[in-house]
C-alpha cells in the first residue's frame, strides 16, 4: 500500500514539475538581444515576416508569434518584467521607426484598435514626460 502511495505522490510531483507555468510565458528566450535585432534590418525582417505570416518562423519567432494576440489583449499579463521591458522597447521602435510594420501588426492582431491604441497613447505620454 505504501508503495502505491509513493508512486502516486511521485507521479503528482513529476507532472507538476514538468508542466510549464501556464500563468507565465516561457523564459527560454529572455536573453535574446532585442536591441541588436531592432537595429539590424537583416535580423528584424524575419521576425516581422514570421509574425505577419509572410515568412518562415525560427523557433523563437514562432514562440513570440504564438503569444502576440494574447499579450496585446491582456497588457502582457503573462510576461515577466524582462519581457515587459522588451515589449515596450519593440512597440516604441515599431511606432517610431517601422510604422508600416506596426500598422500591419495592428491590422492583423487588433483590427478594431481595442488594444493597440493604448500603447500609442502610452508612448505619447512618455514623450511628454
Tab-separated table of C-alpha atoms in Angstrom:
chain	number	residue	atom	x	y	z
A	1	UNK	CA	0.000	0.000	0.000
A	2	UNK	CA	2.846	2.394	0.881
A	3	UNK	CA	4.442	1.654	-2.466
A	4	UNK	CA	1.276	2.677	-4.327
A	5	UNK	CA	1.018	5.912	-2.323
A	6	UNK	CA	4.696	6.676	-3.017
A	7	UNK	CA	4.260	6.016	-6.745
A	8	UNK	CA	1.156	8.238	-6.869
A	9	UNK	CA	2.908	11.003	-4.942
A	10	UNK	CA	5.925	10.775	-7.239
A	11	UNK	CA	3.652	10.953	-10.296
A	12	UNK	CA	1.915	14.088	-8.984
A	13	UNK	CA	5.251	15.774	-8.254
A	14	UNK	CA	6.669	14.797	-11.652
A	15	UNK	CA	3.645	16.167	-13.514
A	16	UNK	CA	3.684	19.379	-11.505
A	17	UNK	CA	7.393	19.968	-12.118
A	18	UNK	CA	7.246	19.010	-15.790
A	19	UNK	CA	4.180	21.119	-16.558
A	20	UNK	CA	5.125	24.652	-17.645
A	21	UNK	CA	3.729	27.530	-15.652
A	22	UNK	CA	0.582	28.328	-17.591
A	23	UNK	CA	0.308	31.710	-15.889
A	24	UNK	CA	3.572	32.958	-17.435
A	25	UNK	CA	5.278	32.807	-20.815
A	26	UNK	CA	8.454	30.784	-21.206
A	27	UNK	CA	11.689	32.470	-20.188
A	28	UNK	CA	13.617	30.373	-22.697
A	29	UNK	CA	14.213	33.361	-25.000
A	30	UNK	CA	14.583	36.111	-22.397
A	31	UNK	CA	18.255	36.579	-23.244
A	32	UNK	CA	17.663	37.363	-26.920
A	33	UNK	CA	19.285	40.730	-27.633
A	34	UNK	CA	16.251	42.798	-28.666
A	35	UNK	CA	18.362	45.901	-29.344
A	36	UNK	CA	20.554	44.009	-31.792
A	37	UNK	CA	17.502	42.720	-33.668
A	38	UNK	CA	15.853	46.132	-33.811
A	39	UNK	CA	18.909	47.955	-35.146
A	40	UNK	CA	19.616	45.375	-37.861
A	41	UNK	CA	17.035	45.003	-40.660
A	42	UNK	CA	18.594	41.694	-41.712
A	43	UNK	CA	17.700	40.305	-38.263
A	44	UNK	CA	14.448	42.248	-37.815
A	45	UNK	CA	12.775	41.288	-41.110
A	46	UNK	CA	12.499	37.520	-40.442
A	47	UNK	CA	10.769	38.234	-37.119
A	48	UNK	CA	8.293	40.668	-38.638
A	49	UNK	CA	7.696	38.386	-41.633
A	50	UNK	CA	7.010	35.438	-39.329
A	51	UNK	CA	4.608	37.351	-37.121
A	52	UNK	CA	2.780	38.716	-40.180
A	53	UNK	CA	2.564	35.232	-41.782
A	54	UNK	CA	4.645	36.217	-44.810
A	55	UNK	CA	7.787	34.254	-43.991
A	56	UNK	CA	9.203	31.227	-42.250
A	57	UNK	CA	9.493	31.218	-38.479
A	58	UNK	CA	12.571	30.444	-36.419
A	59	UNK	CA	11.722	28.747	-33.102
A	60	UNK	CA	11.974	31.954	-31.041
A	61	UNK	CA	9.918	33.927	-33.582
A	62	UNK	CA	7.321	31.144	-33.646
A	63	UNK	CA	7.082	31.278	-29.849
A	64	UNK	CA	6.680	35.048	-29.973
A	65	UNK	CA	4.035	34.811	-32.688
A	66	UNK	CA	2.000	32.330	-30.663
A	67	UNK	CA	1.569	34.926	-27.899
A	68	UNK	CA	1.233	38.243	-29.766
A	69	UNK	CA	-2.560	38.494	-29.716
A	70	UNK	CA	-2.970	37.359	-26.126
A	71	UNK	CA	-0.165	39.616	-24.868
A	72	UNK	CA	-1.645	42.573	-26.716
A	73	UNK	CA	-5.100	41.906	-25.300
A	74	UNK	CA	-4.046	41.400	-21.672
A	75	UNK	CA	-1.308	44.039	-21.467
A	76	UNK	CA	1.366	41.351	-21.371
A	77	UNK	CA	-0.158	39.926	-18.216
A	78	UNK	CA	1.762	36.640	-18.530
A	79	UNK	CA	5.075	38.409	-19.182
A	80	UNK	CA	7.807	38.715	-16.596
A	81	UNK	CA	9.419	42.151	-16.081
A	82	UNK	CA	12.209	41.491	-18.583
A	83	UNK	CA	9.660	40.504	-21.227
A	84	UNK	CA	7.503	43.568	-20.487
A	85	UNK	CA	10.507	45.834	-20.938
A	86	UNK	CA	11.349	44.145	-24.241
A	87	UNK	CA	7.742	44.508	-25.423
A	88	UNK	CA	7.728	48.227	-24.569
A	89	UNK	CA	11.010	48.673	-26.420
A	90	UNK	CA	9.745	46.815	-29.509
A	91	UNK	CA	6.425	48.669	-29.621
A	92	UNK	CA	8.159	52.014	-29.242
A	93	UNK	CA	10.538	51.085	-32.049
A	94	UNK	CA	7.731	49.902	-34.318
A	95	UNK	CA	5.624	53.016	-33.788
A	96	UNK	CA	8.559	55.402	-34.238
A	97	UNK	CA	10.749	53.610	-36.783
A	98	UNK	CA	8.736	50.914	-38.564
A	99	UNK	CA	5.278	52.433	-38.775
A	100	UNK	CA	4.304	50.288	-41.788
A	101	UNK	CA	5.058	47.100	-39.824
A	102	UNK	CA	3.176	48.461	-36.790
A	103	UNK	CA	0.121	49.175	-38.971
A	104	UNK	CA	0.204	45.659	-40.433
A	105	UNK	CA	0.517	44.117	-36.969
A	106	UNK	CA	-2.410	46.161	-35.694
A	107	UNK	CA	-4.457	45.248	-38.768
A	108	UNK	CA	-3.729	41.559	-38.234
A	109	UNK	CA	-3.933	41.252	-34.444
A	110	UNK	CA	-6.159	44.194	-33.426
A	111	UNK	CA	-8.274	45.315	-36.391
A	112	UNK	CA	-10.763	47.092	-34.106
A	113	UNK	CA	-7.941	49.013	-32.365
A	114	UNK	CA	-9.275	47.912	-28.984
A	115	UNK	CA	-5.825	47.295	-27.508
A	116	UNK	CA	-3.153	48.859	-29.704
A	117	UNK	CA	-4.280	52.455	-29.214
A	118	UNK	CA	-3.403	52.124	-25.532
A	119	UNK	CA	0.233	51.537	-26.488
A	120	UNK	CA	0.263	54.546	-28.798
A	121	UNK	CA	-1.238	56.714	-26.054
A	122	UNK	CA	1.278	55.387	-23.504
A	123	UNK	CA	4.130	56.253	-25.839
A	124	UNK	CA	2.787	59.794	-26.309
A	125	UNK	CA	2.631	60.212	-22.525
A	126	UNK	CA	6.235	59.077	-22.178
A	127	UNK	CA	7.346	61.604	-24.806
A	128	UNK	CA	5.639	64.408	-22.879
A	129	UNK	CA	7.155	63.435	-19.551
